[in-house]
mmCIF file of C-alpha atoms and ligand atoms in Angstrom:
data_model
loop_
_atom_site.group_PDB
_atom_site.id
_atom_site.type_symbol
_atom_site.label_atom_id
_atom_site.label_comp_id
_atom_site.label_asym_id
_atom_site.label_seq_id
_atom_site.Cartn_x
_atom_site.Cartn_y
_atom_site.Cartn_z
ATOM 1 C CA UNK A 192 113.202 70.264 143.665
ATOM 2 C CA UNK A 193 111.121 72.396 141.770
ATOM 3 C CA UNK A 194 112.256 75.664 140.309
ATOM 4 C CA UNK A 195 110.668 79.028 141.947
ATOM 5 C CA UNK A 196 110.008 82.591 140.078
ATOM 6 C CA UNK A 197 109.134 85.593 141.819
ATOM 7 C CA UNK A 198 106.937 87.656 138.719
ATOM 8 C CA UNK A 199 105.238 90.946 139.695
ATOM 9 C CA UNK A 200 101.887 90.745 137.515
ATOM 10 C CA UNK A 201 100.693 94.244 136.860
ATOM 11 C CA UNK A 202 97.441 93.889 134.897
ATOM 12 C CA UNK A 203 96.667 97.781 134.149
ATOM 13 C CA UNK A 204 94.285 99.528 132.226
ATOM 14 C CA UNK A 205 91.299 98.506 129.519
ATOM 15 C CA UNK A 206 91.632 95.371 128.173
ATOM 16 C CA UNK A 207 94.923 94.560 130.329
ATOM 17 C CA UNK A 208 93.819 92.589 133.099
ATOM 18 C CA UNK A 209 91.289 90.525 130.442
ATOM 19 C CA UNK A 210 94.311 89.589 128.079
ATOM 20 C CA UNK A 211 96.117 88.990 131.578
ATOM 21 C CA UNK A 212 93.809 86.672 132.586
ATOM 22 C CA UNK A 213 94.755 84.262 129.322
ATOM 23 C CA UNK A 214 98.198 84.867 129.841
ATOM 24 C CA UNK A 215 98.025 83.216 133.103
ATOM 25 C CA UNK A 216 96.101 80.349 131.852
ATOM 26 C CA UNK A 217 98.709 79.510 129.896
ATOM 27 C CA UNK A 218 101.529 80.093 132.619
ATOM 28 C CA UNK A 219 99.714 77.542 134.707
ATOM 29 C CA UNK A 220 100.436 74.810 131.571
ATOM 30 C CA UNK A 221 104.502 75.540 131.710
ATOM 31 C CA UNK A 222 104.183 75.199 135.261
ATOM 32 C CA UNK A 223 102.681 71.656 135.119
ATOM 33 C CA UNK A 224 104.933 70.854 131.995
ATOM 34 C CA UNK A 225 108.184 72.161 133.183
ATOM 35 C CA UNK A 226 108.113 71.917 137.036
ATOM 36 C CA UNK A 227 108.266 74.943 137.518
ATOM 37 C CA UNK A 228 106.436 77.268 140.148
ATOM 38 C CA UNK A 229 106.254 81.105 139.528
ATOM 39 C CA UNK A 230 105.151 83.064 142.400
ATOM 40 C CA UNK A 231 102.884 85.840 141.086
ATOM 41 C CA UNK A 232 102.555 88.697 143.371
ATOM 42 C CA UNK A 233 100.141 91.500 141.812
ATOM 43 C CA UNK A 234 100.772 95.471 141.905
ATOM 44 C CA UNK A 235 99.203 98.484 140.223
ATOM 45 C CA UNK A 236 100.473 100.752 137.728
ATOM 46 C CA UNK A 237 98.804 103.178 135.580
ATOM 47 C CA UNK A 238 95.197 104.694 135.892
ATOM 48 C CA UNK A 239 94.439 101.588 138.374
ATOM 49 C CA UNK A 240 97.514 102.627 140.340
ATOM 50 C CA UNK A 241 96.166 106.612 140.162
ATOM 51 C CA UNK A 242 92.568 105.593 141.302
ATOM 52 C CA UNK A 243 93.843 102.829 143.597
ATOM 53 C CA UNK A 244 97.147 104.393 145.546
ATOM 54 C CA UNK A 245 97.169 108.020 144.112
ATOM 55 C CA UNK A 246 99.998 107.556 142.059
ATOM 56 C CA UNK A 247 100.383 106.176 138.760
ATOM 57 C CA UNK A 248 103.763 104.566 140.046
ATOM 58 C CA UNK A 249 103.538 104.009 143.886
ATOM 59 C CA UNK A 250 106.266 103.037 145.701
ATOM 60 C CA UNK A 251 104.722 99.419 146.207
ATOM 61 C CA UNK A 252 104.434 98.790 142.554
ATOM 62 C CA UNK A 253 108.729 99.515 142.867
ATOM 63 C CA UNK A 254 109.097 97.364 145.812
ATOM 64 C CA UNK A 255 107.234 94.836 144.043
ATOM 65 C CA UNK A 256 109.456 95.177 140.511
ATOM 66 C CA UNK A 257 112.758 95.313 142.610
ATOM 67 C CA UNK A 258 111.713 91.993 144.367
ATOM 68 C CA UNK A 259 110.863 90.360 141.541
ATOM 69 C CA UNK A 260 112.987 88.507 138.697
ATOM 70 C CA UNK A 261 110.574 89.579 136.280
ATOM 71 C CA UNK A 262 107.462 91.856 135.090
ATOM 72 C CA UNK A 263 104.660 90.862 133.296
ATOM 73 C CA UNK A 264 102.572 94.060 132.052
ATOM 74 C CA UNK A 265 99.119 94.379 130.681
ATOM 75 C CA UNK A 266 98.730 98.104 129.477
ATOM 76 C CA UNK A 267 98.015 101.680 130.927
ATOM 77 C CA UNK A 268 96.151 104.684 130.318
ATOM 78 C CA UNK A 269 92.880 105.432 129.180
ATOM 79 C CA UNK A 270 90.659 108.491 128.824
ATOM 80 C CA UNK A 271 89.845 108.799 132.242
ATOM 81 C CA UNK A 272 92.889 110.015 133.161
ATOM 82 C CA UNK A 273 93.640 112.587 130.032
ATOM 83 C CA UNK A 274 92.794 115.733 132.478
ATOM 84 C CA UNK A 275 95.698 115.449 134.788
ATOM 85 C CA UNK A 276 98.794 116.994 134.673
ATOM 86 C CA UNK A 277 100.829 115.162 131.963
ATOM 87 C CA UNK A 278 103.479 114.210 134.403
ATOM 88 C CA UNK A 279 100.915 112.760 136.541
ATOM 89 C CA UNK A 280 99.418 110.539 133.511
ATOM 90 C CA UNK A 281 99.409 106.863 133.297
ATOM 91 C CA UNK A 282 101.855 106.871 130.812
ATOM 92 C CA UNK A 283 104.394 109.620 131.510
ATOM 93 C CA UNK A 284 103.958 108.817 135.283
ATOM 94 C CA UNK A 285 103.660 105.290 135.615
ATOM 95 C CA UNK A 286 105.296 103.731 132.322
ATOM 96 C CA UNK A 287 108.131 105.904 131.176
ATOM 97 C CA UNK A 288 109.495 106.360 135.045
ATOM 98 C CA UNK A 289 109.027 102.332 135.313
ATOM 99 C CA UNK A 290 111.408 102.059 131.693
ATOM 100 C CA UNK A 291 113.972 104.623 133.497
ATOM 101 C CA UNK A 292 113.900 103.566 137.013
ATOM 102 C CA UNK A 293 114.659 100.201 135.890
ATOM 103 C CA UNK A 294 117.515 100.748 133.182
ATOM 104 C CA UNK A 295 114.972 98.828 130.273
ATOM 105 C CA UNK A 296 116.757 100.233 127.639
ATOM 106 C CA UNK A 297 116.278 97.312 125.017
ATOM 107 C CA UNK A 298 112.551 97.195 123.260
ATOM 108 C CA UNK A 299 112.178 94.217 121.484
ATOM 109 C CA UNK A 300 109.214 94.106 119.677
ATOM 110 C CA UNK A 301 108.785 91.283 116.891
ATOM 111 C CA UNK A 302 106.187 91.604 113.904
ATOM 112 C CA UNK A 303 105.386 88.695 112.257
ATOM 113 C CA UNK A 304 102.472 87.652 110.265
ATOM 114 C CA UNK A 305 101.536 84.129 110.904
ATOM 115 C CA UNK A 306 101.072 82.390 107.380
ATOM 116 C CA UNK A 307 97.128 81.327 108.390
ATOM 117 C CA UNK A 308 97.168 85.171 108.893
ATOM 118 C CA UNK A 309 98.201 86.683 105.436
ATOM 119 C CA UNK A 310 94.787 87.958 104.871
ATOM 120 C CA UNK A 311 94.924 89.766 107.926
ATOM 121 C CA UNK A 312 97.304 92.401 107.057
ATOM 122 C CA UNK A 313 97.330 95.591 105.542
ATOM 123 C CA UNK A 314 99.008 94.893 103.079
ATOM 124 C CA UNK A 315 98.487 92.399 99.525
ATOM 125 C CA UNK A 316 99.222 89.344 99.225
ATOM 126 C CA UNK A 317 101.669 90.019 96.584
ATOM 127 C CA UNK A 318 103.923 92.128 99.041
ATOM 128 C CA UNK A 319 103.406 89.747 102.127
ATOM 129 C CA UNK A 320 103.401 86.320 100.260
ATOM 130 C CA UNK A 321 103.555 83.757 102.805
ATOM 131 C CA UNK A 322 104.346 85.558 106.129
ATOM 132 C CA UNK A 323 106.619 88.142 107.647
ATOM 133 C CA UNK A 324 109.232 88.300 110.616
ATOM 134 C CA UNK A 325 110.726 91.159 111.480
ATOM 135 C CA UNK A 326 112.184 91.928 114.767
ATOM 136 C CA UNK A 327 111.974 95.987 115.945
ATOM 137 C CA UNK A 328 114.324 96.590 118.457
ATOM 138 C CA UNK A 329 114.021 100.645 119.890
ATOM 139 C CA UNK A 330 116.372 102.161 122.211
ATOM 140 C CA UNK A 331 113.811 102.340 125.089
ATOM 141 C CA UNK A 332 115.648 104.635 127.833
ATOM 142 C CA UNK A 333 117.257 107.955 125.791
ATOM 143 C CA UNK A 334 116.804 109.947 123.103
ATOM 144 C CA UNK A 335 114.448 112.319 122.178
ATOM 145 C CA UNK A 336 111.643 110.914 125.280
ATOM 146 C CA UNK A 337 114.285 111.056 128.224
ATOM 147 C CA UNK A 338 117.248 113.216 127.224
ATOM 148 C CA UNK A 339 117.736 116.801 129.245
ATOM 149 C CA UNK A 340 117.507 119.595 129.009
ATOM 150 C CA UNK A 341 113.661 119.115 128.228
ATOM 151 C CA UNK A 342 110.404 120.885 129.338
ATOM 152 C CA UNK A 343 108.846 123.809 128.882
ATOM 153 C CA UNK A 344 110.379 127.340 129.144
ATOM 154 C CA UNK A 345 110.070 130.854 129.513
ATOM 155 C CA UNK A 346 106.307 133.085 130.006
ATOM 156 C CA UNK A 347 103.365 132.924 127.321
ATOM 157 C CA UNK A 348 103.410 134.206 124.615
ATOM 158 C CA UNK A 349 107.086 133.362 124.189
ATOM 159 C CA UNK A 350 107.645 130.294 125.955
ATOM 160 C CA UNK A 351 109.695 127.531 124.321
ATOM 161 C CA UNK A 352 109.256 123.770 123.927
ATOM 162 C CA UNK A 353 112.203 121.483 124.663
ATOM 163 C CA UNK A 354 113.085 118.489 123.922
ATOM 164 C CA UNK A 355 116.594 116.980 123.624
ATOM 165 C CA UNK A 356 117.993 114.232 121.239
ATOM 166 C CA UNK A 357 121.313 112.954 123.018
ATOM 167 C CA UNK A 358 123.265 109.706 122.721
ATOM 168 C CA UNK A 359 126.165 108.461 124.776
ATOM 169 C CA UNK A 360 128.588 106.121 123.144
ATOM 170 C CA UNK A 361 128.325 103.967 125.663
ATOM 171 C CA UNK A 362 124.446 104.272 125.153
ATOM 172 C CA UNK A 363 125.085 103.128 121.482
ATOM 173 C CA UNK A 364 126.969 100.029 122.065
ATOM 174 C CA UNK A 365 125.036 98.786 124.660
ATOM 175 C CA UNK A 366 122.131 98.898 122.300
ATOM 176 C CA UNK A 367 124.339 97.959 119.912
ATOM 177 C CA UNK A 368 125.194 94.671 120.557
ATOM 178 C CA UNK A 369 121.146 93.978 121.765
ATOM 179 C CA UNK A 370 120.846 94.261 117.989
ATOM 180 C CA UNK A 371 123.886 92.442 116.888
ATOM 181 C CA UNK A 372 123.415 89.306 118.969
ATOM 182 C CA UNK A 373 119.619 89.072 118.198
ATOM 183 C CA UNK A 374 120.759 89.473 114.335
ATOM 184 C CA UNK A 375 123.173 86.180 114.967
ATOM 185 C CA UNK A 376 119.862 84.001 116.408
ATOM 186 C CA UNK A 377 118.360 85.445 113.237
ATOM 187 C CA UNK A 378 119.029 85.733 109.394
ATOM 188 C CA UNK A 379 122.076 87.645 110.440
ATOM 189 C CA UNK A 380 120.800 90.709 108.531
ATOM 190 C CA UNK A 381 120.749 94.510 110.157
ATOM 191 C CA UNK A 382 119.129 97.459 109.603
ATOM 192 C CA UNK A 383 120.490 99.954 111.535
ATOM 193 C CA UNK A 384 117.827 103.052 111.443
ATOM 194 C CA UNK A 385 118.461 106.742 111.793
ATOM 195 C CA UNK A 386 118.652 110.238 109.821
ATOM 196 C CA UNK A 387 122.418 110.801 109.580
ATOM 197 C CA UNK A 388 121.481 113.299 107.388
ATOM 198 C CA UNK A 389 120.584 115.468 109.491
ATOM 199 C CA UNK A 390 120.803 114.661 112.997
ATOM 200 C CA UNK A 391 124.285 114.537 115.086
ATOM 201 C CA UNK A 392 123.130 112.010 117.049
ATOM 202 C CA UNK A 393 122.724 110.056 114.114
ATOM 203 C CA UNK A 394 125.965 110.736 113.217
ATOM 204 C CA UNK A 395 127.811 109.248 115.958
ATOM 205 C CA UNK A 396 125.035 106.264 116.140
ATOM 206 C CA UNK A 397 125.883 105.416 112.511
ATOM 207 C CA UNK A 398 129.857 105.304 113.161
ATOM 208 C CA UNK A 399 129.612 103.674 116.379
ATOM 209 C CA UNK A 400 127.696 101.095 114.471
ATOM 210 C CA UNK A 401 130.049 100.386 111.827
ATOM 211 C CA UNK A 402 132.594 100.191 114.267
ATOM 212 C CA UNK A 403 130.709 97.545 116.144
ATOM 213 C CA UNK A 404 130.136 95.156 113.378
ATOM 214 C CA UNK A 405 133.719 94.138 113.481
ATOM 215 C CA UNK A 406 132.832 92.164 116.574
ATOM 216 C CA UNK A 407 130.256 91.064 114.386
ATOM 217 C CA UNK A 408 131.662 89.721 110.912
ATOM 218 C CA UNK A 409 128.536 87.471 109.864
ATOM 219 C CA UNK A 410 125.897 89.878 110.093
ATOM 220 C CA UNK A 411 125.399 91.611 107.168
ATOM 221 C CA UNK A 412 124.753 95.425 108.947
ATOM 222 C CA UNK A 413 123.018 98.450 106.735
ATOM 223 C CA UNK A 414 121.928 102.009 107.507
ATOM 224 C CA UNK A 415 118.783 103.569 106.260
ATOM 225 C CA UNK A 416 117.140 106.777 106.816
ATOM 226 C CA UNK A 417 114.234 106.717 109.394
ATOM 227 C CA UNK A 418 112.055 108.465 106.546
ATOM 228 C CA UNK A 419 113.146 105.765 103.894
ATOM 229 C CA UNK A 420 112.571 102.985 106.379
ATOM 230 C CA UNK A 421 109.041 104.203 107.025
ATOM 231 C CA UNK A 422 108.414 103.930 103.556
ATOM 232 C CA UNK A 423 110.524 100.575 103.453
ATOM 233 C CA UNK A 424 108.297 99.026 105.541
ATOM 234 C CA UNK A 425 104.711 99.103 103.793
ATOM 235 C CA UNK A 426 107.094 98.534 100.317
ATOM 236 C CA UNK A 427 108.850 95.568 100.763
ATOM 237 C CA UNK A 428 108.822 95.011 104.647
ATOM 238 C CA UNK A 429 110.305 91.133 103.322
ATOM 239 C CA UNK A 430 114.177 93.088 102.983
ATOM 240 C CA UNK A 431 113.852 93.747 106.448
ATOM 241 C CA UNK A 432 115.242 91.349 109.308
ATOM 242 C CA UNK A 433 116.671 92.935 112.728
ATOM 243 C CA UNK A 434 115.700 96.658 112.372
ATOM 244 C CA UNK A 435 117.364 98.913 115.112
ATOM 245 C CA UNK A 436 116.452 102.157 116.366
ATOM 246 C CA UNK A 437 116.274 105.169 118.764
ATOM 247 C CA UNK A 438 113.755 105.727 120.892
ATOM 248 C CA UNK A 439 111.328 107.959 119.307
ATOM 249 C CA UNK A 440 111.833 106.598 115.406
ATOM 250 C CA UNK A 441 110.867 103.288 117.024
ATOM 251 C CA UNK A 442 107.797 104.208 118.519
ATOM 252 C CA UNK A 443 106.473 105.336 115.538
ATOM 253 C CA UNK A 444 108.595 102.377 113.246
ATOM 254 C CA UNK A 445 107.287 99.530 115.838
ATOM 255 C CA UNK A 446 103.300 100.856 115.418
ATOM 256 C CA UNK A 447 103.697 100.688 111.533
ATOM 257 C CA UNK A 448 105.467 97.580 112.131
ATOM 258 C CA UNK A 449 102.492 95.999 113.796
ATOM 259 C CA UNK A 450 99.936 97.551 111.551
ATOM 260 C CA UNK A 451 101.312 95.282 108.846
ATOM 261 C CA UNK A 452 100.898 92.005 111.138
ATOM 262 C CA UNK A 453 97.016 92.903 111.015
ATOM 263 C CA UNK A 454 96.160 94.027 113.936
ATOM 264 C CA UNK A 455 97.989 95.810 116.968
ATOM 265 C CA UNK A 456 96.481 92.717 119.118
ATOM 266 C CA UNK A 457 99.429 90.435 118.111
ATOM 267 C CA UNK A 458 102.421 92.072 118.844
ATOM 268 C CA UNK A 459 103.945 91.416 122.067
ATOM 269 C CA UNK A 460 107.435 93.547 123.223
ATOM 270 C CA UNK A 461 109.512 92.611 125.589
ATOM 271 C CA UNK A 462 111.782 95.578 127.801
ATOM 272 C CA UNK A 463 115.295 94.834 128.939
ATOM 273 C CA UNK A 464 117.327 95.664 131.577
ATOM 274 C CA UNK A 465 121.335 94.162 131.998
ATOM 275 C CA UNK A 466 120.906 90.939 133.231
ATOM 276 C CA UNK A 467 118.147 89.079 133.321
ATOM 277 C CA UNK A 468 115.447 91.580 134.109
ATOM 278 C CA UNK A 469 112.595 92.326 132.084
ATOM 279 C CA UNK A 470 109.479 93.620 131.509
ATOM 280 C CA UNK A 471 107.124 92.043 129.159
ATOM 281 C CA UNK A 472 103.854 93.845 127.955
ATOM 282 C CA UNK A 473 102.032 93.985 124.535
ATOM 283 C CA UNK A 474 102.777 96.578 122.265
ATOM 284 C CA UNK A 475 99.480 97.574 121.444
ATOM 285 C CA UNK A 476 97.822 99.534 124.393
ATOM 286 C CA UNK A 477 94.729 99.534 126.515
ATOM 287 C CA UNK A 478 92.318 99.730 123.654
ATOM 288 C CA UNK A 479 89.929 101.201 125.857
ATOM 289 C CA UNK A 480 86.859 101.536 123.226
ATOM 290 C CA UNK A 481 86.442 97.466 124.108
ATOM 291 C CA UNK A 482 87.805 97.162 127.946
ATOM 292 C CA UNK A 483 85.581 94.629 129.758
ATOM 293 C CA UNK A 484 83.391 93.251 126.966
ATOM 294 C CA UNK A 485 85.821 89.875 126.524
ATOM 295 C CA UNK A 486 85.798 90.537 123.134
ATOM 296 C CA UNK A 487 90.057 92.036 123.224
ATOM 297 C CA UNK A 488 92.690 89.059 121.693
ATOM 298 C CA UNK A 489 94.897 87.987 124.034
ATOM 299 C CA UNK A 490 97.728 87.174 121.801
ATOM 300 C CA UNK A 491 99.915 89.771 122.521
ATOM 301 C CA UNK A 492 99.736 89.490 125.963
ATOM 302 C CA UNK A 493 100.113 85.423 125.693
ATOM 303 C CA UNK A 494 103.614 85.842 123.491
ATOM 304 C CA UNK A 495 104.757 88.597 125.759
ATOM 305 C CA UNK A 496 104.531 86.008 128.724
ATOM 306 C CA UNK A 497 106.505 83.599 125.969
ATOM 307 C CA UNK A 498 108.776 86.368 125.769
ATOM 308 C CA UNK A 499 109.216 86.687 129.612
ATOM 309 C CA UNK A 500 110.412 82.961 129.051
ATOM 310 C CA UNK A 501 112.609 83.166 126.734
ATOM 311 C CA UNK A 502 114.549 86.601 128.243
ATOM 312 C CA UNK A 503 114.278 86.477 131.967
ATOM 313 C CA UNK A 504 114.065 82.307 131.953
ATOM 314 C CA UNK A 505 115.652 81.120 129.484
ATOM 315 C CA UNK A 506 113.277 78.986 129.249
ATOM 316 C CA UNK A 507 113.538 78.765 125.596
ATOM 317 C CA UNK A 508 111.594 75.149 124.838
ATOM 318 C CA UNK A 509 108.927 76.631 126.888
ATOM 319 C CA UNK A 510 108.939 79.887 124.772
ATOM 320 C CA UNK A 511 108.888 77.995 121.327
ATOM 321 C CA UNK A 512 105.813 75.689 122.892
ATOM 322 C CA UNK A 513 103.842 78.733 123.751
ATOM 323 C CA UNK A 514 104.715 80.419 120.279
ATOM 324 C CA UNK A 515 103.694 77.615 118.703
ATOM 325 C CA UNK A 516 100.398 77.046 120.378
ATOM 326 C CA UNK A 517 99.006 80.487 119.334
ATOM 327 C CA UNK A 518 100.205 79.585 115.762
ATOM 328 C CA UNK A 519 98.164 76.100 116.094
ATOM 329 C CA UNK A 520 95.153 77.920 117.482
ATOM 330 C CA UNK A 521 95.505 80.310 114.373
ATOM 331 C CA UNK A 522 95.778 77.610 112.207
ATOM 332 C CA UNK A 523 92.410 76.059 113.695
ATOM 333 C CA UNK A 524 90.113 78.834 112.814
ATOM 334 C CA UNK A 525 90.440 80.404 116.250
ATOM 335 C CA UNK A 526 90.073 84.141 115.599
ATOM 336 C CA UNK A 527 88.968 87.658 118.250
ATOM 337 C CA UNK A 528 86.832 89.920 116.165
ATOM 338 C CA UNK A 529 89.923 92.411 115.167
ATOM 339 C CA UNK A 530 91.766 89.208 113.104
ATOM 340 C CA UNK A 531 88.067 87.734 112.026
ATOM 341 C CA UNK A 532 87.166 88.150 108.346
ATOM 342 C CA UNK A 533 84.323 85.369 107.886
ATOM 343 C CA UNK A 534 86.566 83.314 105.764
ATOM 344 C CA UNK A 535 85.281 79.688 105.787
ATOM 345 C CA UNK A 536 86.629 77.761 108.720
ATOM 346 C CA UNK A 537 87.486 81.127 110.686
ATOM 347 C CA UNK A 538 85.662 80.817 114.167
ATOM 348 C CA UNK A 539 85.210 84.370 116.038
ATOM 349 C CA UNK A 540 85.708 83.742 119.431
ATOM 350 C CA UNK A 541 86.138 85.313 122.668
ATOM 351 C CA UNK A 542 89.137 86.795 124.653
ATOM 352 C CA UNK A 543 88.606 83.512 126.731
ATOM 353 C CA UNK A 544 88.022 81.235 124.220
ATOM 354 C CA UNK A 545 91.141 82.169 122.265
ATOM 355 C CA UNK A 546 93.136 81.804 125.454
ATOM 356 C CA UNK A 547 91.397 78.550 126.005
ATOM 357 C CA UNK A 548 92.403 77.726 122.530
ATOM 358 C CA UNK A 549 96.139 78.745 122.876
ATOM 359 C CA UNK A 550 96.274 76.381 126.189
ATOM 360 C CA UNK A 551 94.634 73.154 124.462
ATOM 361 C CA UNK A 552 97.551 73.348 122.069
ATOM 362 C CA UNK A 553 100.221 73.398 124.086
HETATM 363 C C1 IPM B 824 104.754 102.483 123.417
HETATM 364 C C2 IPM B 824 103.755 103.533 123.784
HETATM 365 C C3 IPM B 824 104.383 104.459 124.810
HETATM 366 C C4 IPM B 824 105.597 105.102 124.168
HETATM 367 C C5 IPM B 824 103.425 105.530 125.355
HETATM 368 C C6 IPM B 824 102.187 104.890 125.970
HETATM 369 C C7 IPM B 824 104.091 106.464 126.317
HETATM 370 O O1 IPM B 824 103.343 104.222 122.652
HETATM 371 O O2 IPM B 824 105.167 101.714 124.307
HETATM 372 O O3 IPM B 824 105.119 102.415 122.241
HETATM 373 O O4 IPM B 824 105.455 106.118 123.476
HETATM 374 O O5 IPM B 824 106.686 104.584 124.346
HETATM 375 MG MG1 MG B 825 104.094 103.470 120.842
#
């Protein structure tokens, strides 16, 4: 008999139910290819949730994730919703609650630059040579963004901002190994990211680290200051091959990360609970300065759906097949206007074409 899924599909904001769209196209393919059936019920979260239910993330949208085996996110926020209360915003009231809620506390977020897209990236060809793979994984549910006490205190003019930087042990090593294990399916190399320098936390991430990687003898685990990395990255990016990190330094590291793949419109993430559950979205937002003109690339959203396969399904064949199909389409010319440079046999297409592309090379 043929295998059932429950997803929840939540498209979002801006170009997130677009990219969706392609994502899906593409889902329909492993379905026919892998007899497979996945049952995709659709929710709201973010400023469609807000307009739609009042609440950026209603209690159906939870129902919804809670029933399901896995979530497959297009992105939120958007100026429209900028006036309300912050806590009431797409993203502090919709996404960050959703991360919590659900115990994702394992970002994965891989930057690569395909080799048909050298030219693409920021950087020369000298630093990138043939490509670049470099897996970001962020500690998605402490740290500086969820740790107490945090808010803001006191009357005007002497109230005080708070925020709190705090890391369990336990917090640590379950992170930890995340890092360790990917490093194994990988060139065994580590970078474990943080300013021991200066911060405590850091301090205690650094030595439960080291004590870690005696589980861990093949991987070859280093440290490097959050500054340093930054720097690292637009140097020599190439050194770089699991890169670990809390949860604010790898907001920031996992943007730079995908500046250097060329465009923000590549890099999918996926978010990980224990177990099985995930949720899968693109790293790159709701780019709302192009939202319904079919012009946004899809890619992101199509290897964050690979990504869903690979975590929640283990469906890794599947996964490789869709991976490879956006590197085929690449390789044909296919390109959305933020990869398109007017090279010769470079085709600009649109958000539908690309995803039409991606599925006839599967
Ligand atoms: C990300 C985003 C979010 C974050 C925002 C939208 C709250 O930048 O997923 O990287 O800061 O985590
Ligand atoms: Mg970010």
């Amino acid at each position: 008999m043929a295998q059932k899924h429950d997803i929840a599909v939540l498209p979002g904001d801006g170009i997130g139910p677009e990219v969706m769209i392609e994502a899906l196209k593409v889902l329909d393919l492993v379905e026919k290819e892998y007899d497979v059936t996945f049952v995709r019920t659709f929710g709201n979260l973010g400023g469609v949730a807000i307009d739609e239910e009042g609440k950026a993330l209603p209690q159906t949208t939870i129902d919804l994730c809670r029933a399901s085996e896995a979530v497959l996110l297009g992105s939120v926020g958007g100026p429209k919703w900028e006036h309300l209360p912050p806590m009431e915003q797409p993203e502090r009231g919709g996404l960050l609650p959703l991360r919590k809620l659900f115990g994702l506390y394992a970002n994965l977020r891989p930057a690569i630059i395909f080799p048909s897209l050298v030219e693409a990236s920021v950087l020369k060809k000298e630093i990138i040579g043939d490509g670049m793979d470099i897996l970001v994984i962020r500690e998605l549910t402490g740290g500086l963004y969820m740790s107490q006490p945090k808010g803001i205190e006191g009357t005007a003019p002497d109230r005080e901002g708070i925020d709190t930087l705090r890391y369990s042990e336990a917090e640590i090593k379950r992170i930890g190994h995340v890092a360790f294990q990917a490093a194994m399916k990988r060139q065994k190399k580590l970078t474990s990211v943080d300013k021991a320098n200066v911060l405590a936390s850091s301090v205690l991430w650094r030595e439960i680290m080291i004590s870690l990687s005696a589980e861990y003898p093949e991987v070859e685990l280093s440290h490097m200051y959050v500054d340093n990395a930054s720097m690292q990255l637009v140097r020599n990016p190439k050194q770089f091959d699991v890169l670990l990190t809390e949860n604010m330094f790898g907001d920031i590291l996992s943007d730079e990360a995908s500046a250097l793949t060329g465009s923000l419109g590549m890099v999918p993430s996926a978010s990980l609970a224990e177990g099985s559950f995930g949720v899968y979205e693109p790293a790159g937002g709701t780019a709302p300065d192009i939202a319904g003109q079919g012009i946004a690339n899809p890619i992101a959203q199509v290897l964050s759906m690979a990504l869903m396969l690979r975590f929640s399904f283990n469906m890794i064949e599947a996964a490789d097949r869709v991976d490879a199909a956006v590197e085929k389409a690449l390789e044909a010319g296919y390109r959305t206007g933020d990869i398109f440079f007017g090279n010769p046999g470079e085709k600009k297409v649109s958000t539908s074409a690309m995803g039409d592309a991606i599925a006839a090379n599967f």
